[in-house]
Amino acid sequence: MPLLEVKNLKKYFKVASGINHAVDDISFSVEKGETLGVVGESGCGKSTLGRTIIHLQEATDGNVILNGEDITHVHGKKLKEVREKMQIIFQDPYSSLNPRIRIEGTIEEPLRHSGKFKSKAELKEETNRLMELVGIDERLRNAYPHELDGGRRQRVGIARALALNPEFIVCDEPVSALDVSIQAQVLNLLMDLQDSTKVSYMFVTHDLSVVKHISDNICVMYLGQLVEKASTEELFRNTLHPYTKALLSAIPSVDINNPMKRLELKGEITSPIDPGPGCRFAARCPFATSKCKEPQKLREISKGHFVSCCRIEEIN
Amino acid sequence: MSKADEVFLKVEDLEVIYTSGKKNVQAVNKVSFELKKGQTIALVGETGAGKTTIAKSILRILPNPPAKMLGGRITLEGRELTSLSEEEMLDIRGGKIAMIFQDPMTALNPLMTVGDQIVEGLLLHNDYDKDAAENRAKEMLELVGIPKDRFVEYPYQFSGGMKQRVVIAMALACNPLLLLADEPTTALDVTIQAQVLDLIRNLKEKYNTSMILITHDLGVVAETSDTVAVVYAGEIIEYADKRELFINPCHPYTNGLFGSLPGMTEGESRLKPIAGSPPDPTDLPKGCAFAPRCPYVMDECIESKPDMKEISPGHFCRCIKAGKEI
């Protein structure tokens, strides 16, 4: 049984000009100790997907199943229990920490709310353990977030997310606000923690080299929908969807001897408000034909490799 | 043409500090580099390394106070910018030297149509009348791939990538000799980044513009620049031709940057990050600024600052061990 199953999840927002289909009919599952990468451009709904799964927002339709139990619409005490099992690390370590609470207090807060730690000494011991786990010096216990650099702040965010031994963590672009040298430290930390605690990650990012490095499986999103889903190795070796191809070829390559041949896209991501029934990528797709105006289905091309494009046999 | 080989921009011993309270932030420490006509130099480094300060000192748009240029000479086509009057500088800014700022969301005036914003610079620096300037502005919009009937629209009506293209159109409108591009694609998605980089490259070739590209993305450097200067704690610590630097990086910091990149070490699951974080710019180490994070540090590194050494023709490195086996 997978740790987490997401079935036909939808999250719509009503806006003045119509309905924003931020997450539209997405399904996948995550095994224990695995990392699922979710990639896509800004505005494709990847953060909304993460937030809807961990119940920061209520789903419009579909199901989220954790350990075999449907948690899509839980409330009250049950929701609190679910929250202990699912946590999130936010993108911006500058705005996701309360500037008026010391590091110690930030990490301690979830521990206190859980009610599992009765005495102050126990709390202190546990915060010490967490700080050591993520590599924050003991001397920074009483520091405020503004005294820390981005990398250390993100470590605090990670310690806070880990505090209650969650089984699943949504990492919402946790390293994109950090410099490369610091980014590598944080990525290593996340991978080490996964080795020791068997926690599962959903790693939301727009950076394909990061996602390739950390994920077991990858979902590629475009305008609220999944366009391609496969194991990391398969996706990079046998890229099928034209959008995934364009995304991969757009990364500036550091290998100066083998510059990437670019599949260039025209235009920009279109509006997710009341999209038509056809392929949402068709407007930018160099291979689009009239067939693309019909609704697209996610098809399993080879074992575990799903693609939503009617033309892949002709293109590839 | 023999002119192509002439040094076009020369920065010598540039030194800038920021005063904050009683402390001085050493933002730029004795930075020197040269740029030839039509060439691109990339300044690479982490947040706070002083890259943007270097670019802004060339344009002399650093706010004083807190910024203060302590020393150095900046020469553009033999003319020393540092000794020009403010009026003369006004003429150069946006005319001979233009800058593309990092964040297209804040670089445009939200209350002016994009067309008027491009026209403004054109009228200032050329003998155009209003109609001619408008035509030229429309031409520039088309050049960056924006339909000219969007001339009358406001920035909020454009997406991030299009705003950045407006900023680029504005910067290139007066055919600048030198373009300062400060992280021109950092705020953009990869597919849009690819479009914008191609655009900058094409325009640069068309007008033979020289460029200083500021970035922390080594992939962007590989695709866009001719020479690379790696900046750390306000100093250039390595300087070489792009190919040479990518194939034969020499400074431990440069090596660390490459080791930190996911996807570079194929088949290896752990990244090799640089330990620690950049030094406090108000209290820089006496010796090599990178010494506290360097895996090869020796006593000499802590005691005195290493000199810039030429380890092979055109490849400079500020490290005691440069050129020796480590």
XYZ file of C-alpha atoms in Angstrom:
642
model
C 0.000 0.000 0.000
C 1.435 3.390 -0.911
C 1.890 5.921 1.875
C -0.046 8.588 0.051
C -2.498 8.327 -2.764
C -3.973 11.275 -4.595
C -6.968 10.493 -6.756
C -8.465 12.884 -9.319
C -7.679 15.837 -7.092
C -9.154 19.173 -8.121
C -8.784 22.616 -6.652
C -10.678 25.449 -8.298
C -10.740 29.065 -7.243
C -13.521 31.455 -8.091
C -12.102 34.670 -9.466
C -13.802 37.718 -10.976
C -13.338 36.523 -14.542
C -14.380 32.899 -14.066
C -13.049 29.772 -12.438
C -9.337 29.217 -12.026
C -8.547 25.557 -12.598
C -5.416 25.601 -10.446
C -5.270 21.841 -9.935
C -7.299 19.837 -12.411
C -7.780 16.114 -12.023
C -4.410 14.995 -10.741
C -3.637 11.471 -9.547
C -0.439 9.898 -8.257
C 0.899 7.920 -5.346
C 3.988 8.139 -3.147
C 5.635 5.189 -1.419
C 7.251 5.314 1.991
C 10.742 6.793 1.912
C 10.327 7.991 -1.662
C 10.584 11.397 -3.225
C 8.151 12.575 -5.835
C 9.301 15.595 -7.798
C 6.676 17.973 -9.152
C 7.978 20.341 -11.807
C 6.418 23.113 -13.806
C 6.579 26.833 -14.447
C 5.224 29.485 -12.114
C 1.456 29.480 -12.144
C 1.060 25.845 -13.164
C -0.524 24.915 -9.842
C 2.305 22.939 -8.270
C 2.249 24.814 -4.960
C -1.547 24.668 -4.823
C -1.304 20.918 -5.309
C 1.044 20.607 -2.318
C -1.083 22.817 -0.121
C -4.271 21.010 -1.027
C -2.755 17.619 -0.234
C -1.679 18.623 3.256
C -5.033 20.248 3.823
C -3.996 23.888 4.024
C -6.796 24.334 1.516
C -9.852 22.169 1.110
C -9.987 20.187 -2.140
C -12.778 20.993 -4.605
C -13.060 17.378 -5.675
C -11.130 14.111 -5.549
C -9.467 12.227 -2.708
C -6.306 12.310 -0.667
C -5.588 8.973 0.993
C -2.935 8.639 3.662
C -2.079 5.116 4.874
C -5.292 3.819 3.360
C -7.470 6.392 5.090
C -9.353 9.079 3.183
C -8.348 12.404 4.732
C -9.747 14.751 2.099
C -12.390 16.318 4.291
C -11.300 15.639 7.876
C -11.885 18.277 10.525
C -11.153 19.108 14.133
C -9.227 16.614 16.191
C -8.714 14.269 13.265
C -7.242 17.075 11.179
C -4.784 17.795 13.965
C -3.677 14.181 13.882
C -3.262 14.332 10.115
C -1.205 17.496 10.393
C 1.279 15.676 12.597
C 1.855 13.215 9.819
C 2.068 15.727 6.992
C 4.214 18.845 7.077
C 5.464 21.501 4.709
C 8.727 23.369 4.150
C 8.081 26.709 2.524
C 9.940 28.387 -0.284
C 11.016 31.623 1.254
C 12.967 31.261 4.490
C 12.743 35.029 4.918
C 8.971 35.260 5.192
C 8.036 31.847 6.571
C 9.549 32.390 10.015
C 7.949 34.685 12.557
C 10.467 37.521 12.965
C 9.505 38.024 16.599
C 9.961 34.466 17.774
C 13.397 33.110 18.625
C 14.723 30.050 16.809
C 14.119 27.934 19.877
C 10.508 29.052 20.066
C 9.872 28.404 16.389
C 11.086 24.819 16.610
C 9.399 24.277 19.970
C 5.962 25.463 18.879
C 4.774 22.300 17.126
C 6.187 20.194 19.967
C 4.195 22.150 22.532
C 0.985 21.911 20.519
C 1.344 18.156 20.168
C 1.059 17.797 23.931
C 3.556 14.966 23.923
C 6.181 16.814 25.876
C 5.106 17.639 29.395
C 8.068 19.279 31.058
C 10.253 22.161 29.961
C 13.302 19.961 30.225
C 11.825 17.454 27.801
C 10.979 20.217 25.360
C 14.472 21.606 25.563
C 16.000 18.205 25.019
C 13.854 17.633 21.934
C 14.588 21.048 20.408
C 18.285 20.380 21.003
C 17.994 17.098 19.184
C 16.228 18.735 16.245
C 18.711 21.589 16.030
C 21.573 19.130 16.001
C 19.802 17.004 13.408
C 19.542 19.876 10.933
C 22.920 21.371 11.807
C 22.095 24.573 13.667
C 24.577 25.534 16.362
C 23.381 25.431 19.943
C 24.513 29.065 20.340
C 21.791 30.196 17.902
C 19.018 28.982 20.241
C 18.108 32.469 21.293
C 18.739 34.192 17.989
C 15.977 35.827 15.968
C 15.443 34.890 12.318
C 16.944 38.175 11.060
C 20.279 37.206 12.589
C 20.495 34.089 10.431
C 21.418 33.741 6.772
C 19.075 32.105 4.266
C 20.589 28.645 4.543
C 20.320 28.546 8.334
C 16.792 29.915 8.223
C 15.799 27.154 5.862
C 17.343 24.662 8.303
C 15.066 26.082 10.991
C 12.121 25.583 8.648
C 13.203 21.988 8.148
C 13.628 21.380 11.891
C 10.133 22.746 12.474
C 8.677 20.488 9.791
C 10.464 17.452 11.235
C 9.520 18.178 14.828
C 6.597 15.750 15.014
C 8.183 12.939 12.987
C 5.930 13.355 9.966
C 5.622 10.630 7.360
C 5.193 13.013 4.470
C 6.662 16.451 3.836
C 5.766 18.817 1.031
C 8.958 20.693 0.121
C 7.708 23.755 -1.737
C 10.772 25.087 -3.588
C 12.865 24.797 -0.418
C 16.161 25.696 -2.078
C 15.233 28.122 -4.831
C 15.829 31.183 -2.637
C 19.317 29.969 -1.702
C 22.722 30.370 -3.322
C 24.110 27.288 -5.056
C 26.713 26.473 -2.422
C 24.086 26.707 0.334
C 21.492 24.974 -1.836
C 23.752 21.938 -2.063
C 24.111 21.824 1.736
C 20.340 21.882 2.224
C 19.727 19.254 -0.476
C 22.254 16.946 1.161
C 20.582 17.514 4.518
C 17.138 16.643 3.136
C 18.483 13.460 1.558
C 20.320 12.403 4.729
C 17.173 12.960 6.778
C 15.214 10.809 4.390
C 17.771 8.019 4.751
C 17.523 8.067 8.517
C 13.794 8.682 9.048
C 12.256 7.130 5.896
C 10.133 10.227 5.445
C 8.539 10.732 2.007
C 8.876 14.014 0.165
C 6.854 15.736 -2.451
C 9.443 18.064 -3.897
C 7.888 21.002 -5.722
C 10.304 22.962 -7.883
C 10.892 24.615 -11.216
C 14.552 23.589 -11.208
C 14.932 20.411 -13.228
C 18.497 19.701 -12.219
C 17.480 19.783 -8.551
C 14.494 17.547 -9.175
C 16.600 15.095 -11.145
C 19.034 14.926 -8.295
C 16.581 14.307 -5.476
C 13.519 12.515 -6.909
C 12.615 8.878 -7.506
C 9.605 9.769 -9.643
C 8.650 12.972 -11.403
C 5.352 14.588 -12.356
C 5.452 17.378 -14.926
C 2.603 19.852 -14.589
C 1.245 22.332 -17.065
C -1.675 24.648 -16.263
C -3.096 22.499 -13.488
C -2.752 19.170 -15.268
C -0.246 16.363 -15.348
C 1.345 16.117 -18.764
C 3.935 13.462 -18.011
C 4.693 11.133 -15.119
C 7.523 8.610 -14.899
C 10.460 7.445 -12.866
C 13.281 9.984 -12.895
C 15.567 7.790 -14.945
C 12.881 7.012 -17.513
C 11.760 10.627 -17.798
C 15.232 11.927 -18.552
C 16.164 9.029 -20.823
C 12.925 8.785 -22.742
C 11.283 12.196 -22.640
C 8.024 12.051 -24.563
C 5.786 15.060 -24.019
C 6.731 18.120 -26.090
C 6.422 20.356 -23.021
C 8.800 18.211 -20.981
C 11.198 18.250 -23.908
C 11.066 22.019 -24.140
C 11.507 22.339 -20.384
C 14.561 20.075 -20.384
C 16.166 21.748 -23.348
C 15.629 25.209 -21.873
C 18.005 24.613 -18.969
C 21.231 26.457 -19.729
C 23.828 23.729 -19.819
C 27.084 24.012 -17.873
C 28.624 21.459 -20.179
C 30.241 23.818 -22.665
C 31.319 21.004 -24.946
C 27.785 19.749 -25.479
C 25.430 22.682 -25.753
C 21.830 21.486 -25.649
C 19.828 21.672 -28.834
C 16.890 23.772 -27.887
C 13.245 23.072 -28.553
C 12.066 26.616 -28.390
C 8.601 27.533 -27.232
C 6.723 30.514 -28.508
C 4.717 32.641 -26.144
C 4.046 32.123 -22.494
C 1.912 30.073 -20.186
C -1.747 30.865 -20.930
C -4.498 31.591 -18.446
C -5.787 28.834 -16.158
C -9.148 30.591 -15.935
C -11.884 28.594 -17.690
C -9.499 26.715 -19.998
C -10.955 24.959 -23.043
C -11.387 21.199 -23.221
C -8.372 20.517 -25.458
C -4.672 20.201 -24.688
C -3.705 23.257 -22.647
C -0.209 23.273 -24.047
C -1.386 23.310 -27.684
C -1.128 27.118 -27.972
C 2.656 26.947 -27.468
C 3.302 23.506 -28.875
C 5.339 23.324 -32.089
C 3.619 20.039 -32.974
C -0.011 21.046 -32.377
C -2.678 19.967 -34.859
C -6.470 20.018 -34.906
C -6.437 16.733 -32.992
C -5.091 18.610 -29.991
C -8.353 20.528 -29.602
C -9.941 17.378 -28.223
C -9.560 16.466 -24.553
C -6.306 14.606 -23.838
C -6.036 11.511 -21.733
C -3.118 10.418 -19.609
C -1.979 7.189 -21.292
C 0.458 4.606 -19.995
C 3.044 4.296 -22.753
C 5.366 1.912 -21.008
C 5.186 0.548 -17.478
C 4.862 3.490 -15.105
C 5.393 6.100 -17.831
C 2.274 8.194 -18.370
C 1.925 10.884 -21.015
C -0.957 13.149 -21.909
C -0.423 13.857 -25.587
C -2.204 12.396 -28.602
C 0.703 12.921 -30.954
C 3.683 11.346 -29.220
C 3.795 8.354 -31.565
C 4.120 10.709 -34.521
C 6.564 13.101 -32.882
C 9.000 10.650 -31.331
C 39.157 45.087 -37.661
C 41.954 46.077 -35.356
C 39.520 48.061 -33.263
C 37.870 44.881 -32.059
C 40.908 44.043 -29.984
C 41.062 47.362 -28.237
C 40.214 47.533 -24.593
C 36.882 49.225 -24.405
C 36.084 49.304 -20.722
C 38.703 49.210 -18.054
C 38.007 48.936 -14.345
C 41.050 49.362 -12.135
C 41.315 48.853 -8.389
C 37.683 49.652 -7.748
C 36.959 49.937 -4.063
C 33.500 50.561 -2.630
C 32.282 50.494 0.949
C 28.884 50.887 2.532
C 28.748 52.671 5.842
C 26.238 51.234 8.226
C 26.260 52.619 11.728
C 29.812 52.423 12.982
C 30.692 49.507 10.764
C 31.926 49.616 7.197
C 30.830 46.967 4.763
C 33.663 46.145 2.363
C 31.513 45.607 -0.711
C 34.132 45.794 -3.451
C 37.858 45.374 -2.757
C 40.298 46.392 -5.478
C 38.469 44.892 -8.416
C 40.089 45.206 -11.847
C 39.004 43.845 -15.194
C 38.889 44.750 -18.856
C 36.339 44.318 -21.556
C 36.788 44.364 -25.303
C 34.322 45.690 -27.848
C 31.462 43.279 -28.509
C 32.524 40.940 -25.732
C 30.635 39.687 -22.713
C 32.159 39.263 -19.317
C 30.217 37.378 -16.686
C 30.512 38.299 -13.029
C 29.624 35.168 -11.100
C 29.180 34.870 -7.375
C 26.833 34.438 -4.476
C 24.394 36.913 -2.986
C 26.285 39.757 -1.361
C 29.521 39.095 -3.235
C 29.459 42.644 -4.642
C 28.523 41.926 -8.250
C 25.697 44.448 -8.474
C 27.771 47.048 -6.633
C 30.458 46.750 -9.304
C 27.905 47.359 -12.057
C 26.261 50.227 -10.252
C 29.595 51.928 -9.622
C 30.274 51.917 -13.347
C 27.023 53.813 -13.864
C 27.661 55.828 -10.705
C 24.179 55.191 -9.399
C 25.114 53.972 -5.948
C 23.383 55.984 -3.244
C 25.940 58.038 -1.336
C 25.602 57.666 1.636
C 25.654 54.763 2.460
C 27.805 53.774 -0.519
C 31.196 55.350 -0.983
C 33.712 54.796 -3.725
C 37.070 54.845 -1.969
C 39.244 54.438 -4.991
C 39.712 53.124 -8.452
C 39.379 54.219 -12.043
C 36.732 53.282 -14.570
C 37.585 54.119 -18.158
C 35.178 53.814 -21.056
C 36.746 54.330 -24.487
C 39.618 56.184 -22.898
C 37.323 58.547 -20.981
C 37.479 58.325 -17.229
C 33.961 58.026 -15.888
C 34.928 58.622 -12.296
C 36.020 62.204 -12.987
C 33.013 63.251 -15.057
C 30.505 65.748 -13.761
C 26.990 64.650 -12.888
C 25.641 66.331 -16.086
C 28.045 64.392 -18.249
C 27.120 61.189 -16.445
C 23.415 61.826 -17.149
C 24.275 61.800 -20.795
C 26.087 58.477 -20.504
C 23.453 56.707 -18.424
C 20.891 55.171 -20.709
C 22.831 56.446 -23.716
C 26.267 54.883 -23.881
C 25.739 52.559 -20.947
C 22.391 50.944 -20.229
C 21.367 48.628 -17.475
C 18.876 45.777 -17.324
C 17.786 45.353 -13.748
C 17.094 42.067 -12.070
C 13.460 42.403 -11.232
C 11.230 43.424 -14.140
C 8.298 43.761 -11.754
C 9.888 46.745 -10.013
C 12.073 48.185 -12.790
C 9.124 49.699 -14.652
C 7.024 52.670 -13.631
C 3.525 51.272 -13.017
C 1.864 54.602 -13.837
C 3.351 55.088 -17.295
C 2.591 53.110 -20.432
C 5.500 50.974 -21.553
C 5.690 52.973 -24.757
C 6.129 56.264 -22.927
C 8.832 54.733 -20.776
C 10.871 53.761 -23.811
C 10.207 57.138 -25.479
C 11.415 58.989 -22.390
C 14.951 57.664 -22.759
C 14.953 58.142 -26.507
C 14.030 61.813 -26.259
C 16.687 62.411 -23.629
C 19.549 60.926 -25.589
C 18.705 61.627 -29.226
C 17.562 64.439 -31.467
C 14.284 62.714 -32.145
C 10.995 64.577 -32.186
C 8.111 62.850 -30.457
C 6.851 60.980 -33.524
C 10.270 59.673 -34.453
C 10.856 58.551 -30.882
C 7.502 56.759 -30.833
C 8.301 55.000 -34.057
C 11.673 53.942 -32.754
C 10.046 52.704 -29.504
C 7.547 50.644 -31.485
C 10.380 49.255 -33.543
C 12.170 48.230 -30.354
C 9.046 46.515 -29.010
C 8.733 44.501 -32.202
C 12.402 43.635 -32.003
C 11.905 42.010 -28.601
C 8.793 40.229 -29.821
C 6.022 42.413 -28.455
C 3.333 43.557 -30.918
C 3.620 47.317 -31.422
C -0.051 47.953 -30.685
C 0.725 47.140 -27.056
C 2.712 50.410 -26.951
C -0.106 52.094 -25.023
C -0.464 49.406 -22.358
C 0.682 49.597 -18.758
C 3.197 47.237 -17.108
C 0.514 45.365 -15.150
C -0.979 44.205 -18.451
C 2.208 42.286 -19.256
C 3.497 39.006 -17.869
C 6.901 38.728 -16.174
C 8.735 37.609 -19.280
C 7.190 40.354 -21.381
C 8.034 42.995 -18.780
C 11.634 41.845 -18.863
C 11.555 42.173 -22.635
C 10.208 45.708 -22.274
C 13.111 46.471 -19.927
C 15.507 45.042 -22.516
C 13.884 47.086 -25.300
C 14.288 50.179 -23.156
C 17.936 49.425 -22.422
C 18.772 48.804 -26.065
C 16.711 51.632 -27.555
C 19.608 54.100 -27.648
C 22.098 51.552 -29.025
C 24.284 51.507 -25.926
C 27.935 50.600 -26.254
C 27.835 48.772 -22.971
C 25.002 46.800 -21.477
C 24.957 45.971 -17.796
C 22.661 43.006 -17.321
C 22.052 42.361 -13.642
C 20.578 38.871 -13.322
C 18.358 39.519 -16.358
C 16.645 36.140 -16.224
C 16.706 35.155 -12.554
C 13.075 36.122 -11.975
C 11.873 34.198 -15.028
C 10.820 30.631 -15.736
C 13.260 28.451 -17.688
C 11.360 28.452 -20.966
C 11.033 32.241 -20.801
C 14.659 32.520 -19.694
C 15.680 30.646 -22.831
C 13.720 33.107 -24.977
C 15.211 36.150 -23.230
C 18.800 34.832 -23.400
C 18.441 34.131 -27.108
C 17.067 37.625 -27.586
C 19.940 39.285 -25.727
C 22.481 37.212 -27.644
C 20.984 38.076 -31.012
C 20.720 41.773 -30.284
C 24.243 41.857 -28.960
C 25.556 40.333 -32.164
C 23.483 42.661 -34.291
C 24.703 45.839 -32.607
C 28.124 44.591 -31.423
C 27.282 45.666 -27.887
C 29.612 44.797 -25.035
C 28.020 43.352 -21.966
C 28.667 42.773 -18.313
C 26.447 39.893 -17.287
C 25.828 39.463 -13.591
C 24.536 36.081 -12.563
C 24.875 33.236 -10.134
C 23.796 30.671 -12.703
C 26.778 28.910 -14.239
C 24.567 27.512 -16.994
C 23.682 31.039 -18.123
C 27.372 31.923 -18.049
C 28.260 28.932 -20.206
C 25.765 29.975 -22.826
C 26.247 33.705 -22.910
C 29.686 34.961 -21.957
C 33.178 35.132 -23.416
C 35.158 35.670 -20.240
C 34.272 34.974 -16.629
C 35.226 36.685 -13.388
C 34.347 34.820 -10.219
C 33.583 37.262 -7.415
C 33.856 36.336 -3.753
C 33.540 38.754 -0.828
C 34.071 41.768 -3.058
C 37.141 40.426 -4.847
C 37.714 38.761 -8.168
C 39.248 35.444 -7.178
C 39.442 33.865 -10.601
C 39.379 35.344 -14.070
C 39.662 33.493 -17.341
C 38.297 32.791 -20.749
C 34.983 30.926 -20.369
C 36.214 27.679 -21.899
C 39.362 27.678 -19.788
C 37.422 28.373 -16.593
C 34.849 25.643 -17.172
C 37.374 23.012 -18.175
C 40.109 23.947 -15.782
C 38.639 25.748 -12.743
C 41.450 26.520 -10.401
C 40.319 28.352 -7.273
C 38.850 26.094 -4.557
C 35.779 28.343 -4.465
C 35.164 27.995 -8.202
C 35.606 24.259 -7.841
C 33.147 24.319 -4.958
C 30.581 26.145 -7.084
C 30.807 23.451 -9.740
C 30.625 20.716 -7.114
C 27.450 22.237 -5.686
C 25.577 21.960 -8.944
C 23.135 19.080 -9.117
C 23.462 17.200 -12.367
C 27.166 17.883 -12.786
C 28.281 14.842 -10.865
C 26.483 12.212 -12.885
C 25.784 9.020 -11.013
C 26.866 10.466 -7.724
C 24.068 10.928 -5.253
C 25.682 13.376 -2.849
C 26.534 16.915 -3.801
C 29.819 18.376 -2.671
C 28.788 21.697 -1.216
C 31.106 24.370 0.101
C 31.048 24.198 3.885
C 29.928 27.217 5.900
C 28.680 30.508 4.517
C 30.264 33.663 3.050
C 32.207 35.867 5.500
C 30.736 38.840 7.317
C 31.516 41.770 4.977
C 31.954 44.128 7.948
C 34.703 41.926 9.315
C 36.570 40.257 6.473
C 39.371 37.850 7.311
C 42.875 39.291 7.207
C 44.134 36.695 4.769
C 42.273 35.001 1.964
C 38.553 35.727 2.300
C 37.700 32.156 1.370
C 40.120 30.588 3.873
C 37.487 29.852 6.579
C 35.537 27.685 4.116
C 38.436 26.297 2.122
C 39.179 22.580 2.362
C 42.843 23.155 1.446
C 43.536 25.997 3.869
C 47.109 26.455 5.155
C 48.608 28.820 7.732
C 49.804 31.191 5.010
C 46.258 31.619 3.717
C 45.089 32.944 7.077
C 48.046 35.260 7.584
C 48.215 37.138 4.306
C 46.089 37.822 1.292
C 47.191 35.874 -1.766
C 48.058 37.799 -4.921
C 46.425 37.351 -8.265
C 48.621 34.930 -10.221
C 48.588 34.211 -13.920
C 48.642 30.431 -14.034
C 48.297 30.115 -17.787
C 47.977 32.872 -20.417
C 44.873 34.859 -19.573
C 43.887 32.664 -16.625
C 44.265 34.471 -13.313
C 43.646 33.004 -9.882
C 43.930 34.439 -6.385
C 45.128 31.410 -4.445
C 48.491 30.375 -3.001
C 48.058 26.869 -4.348
C 46.967 28.007 -7.792
C 48.728 26.098 -10.505
C 50.077 23.571 -8.030
C 48.626 20.147 -7.535
C 45.993 19.933 -4.776
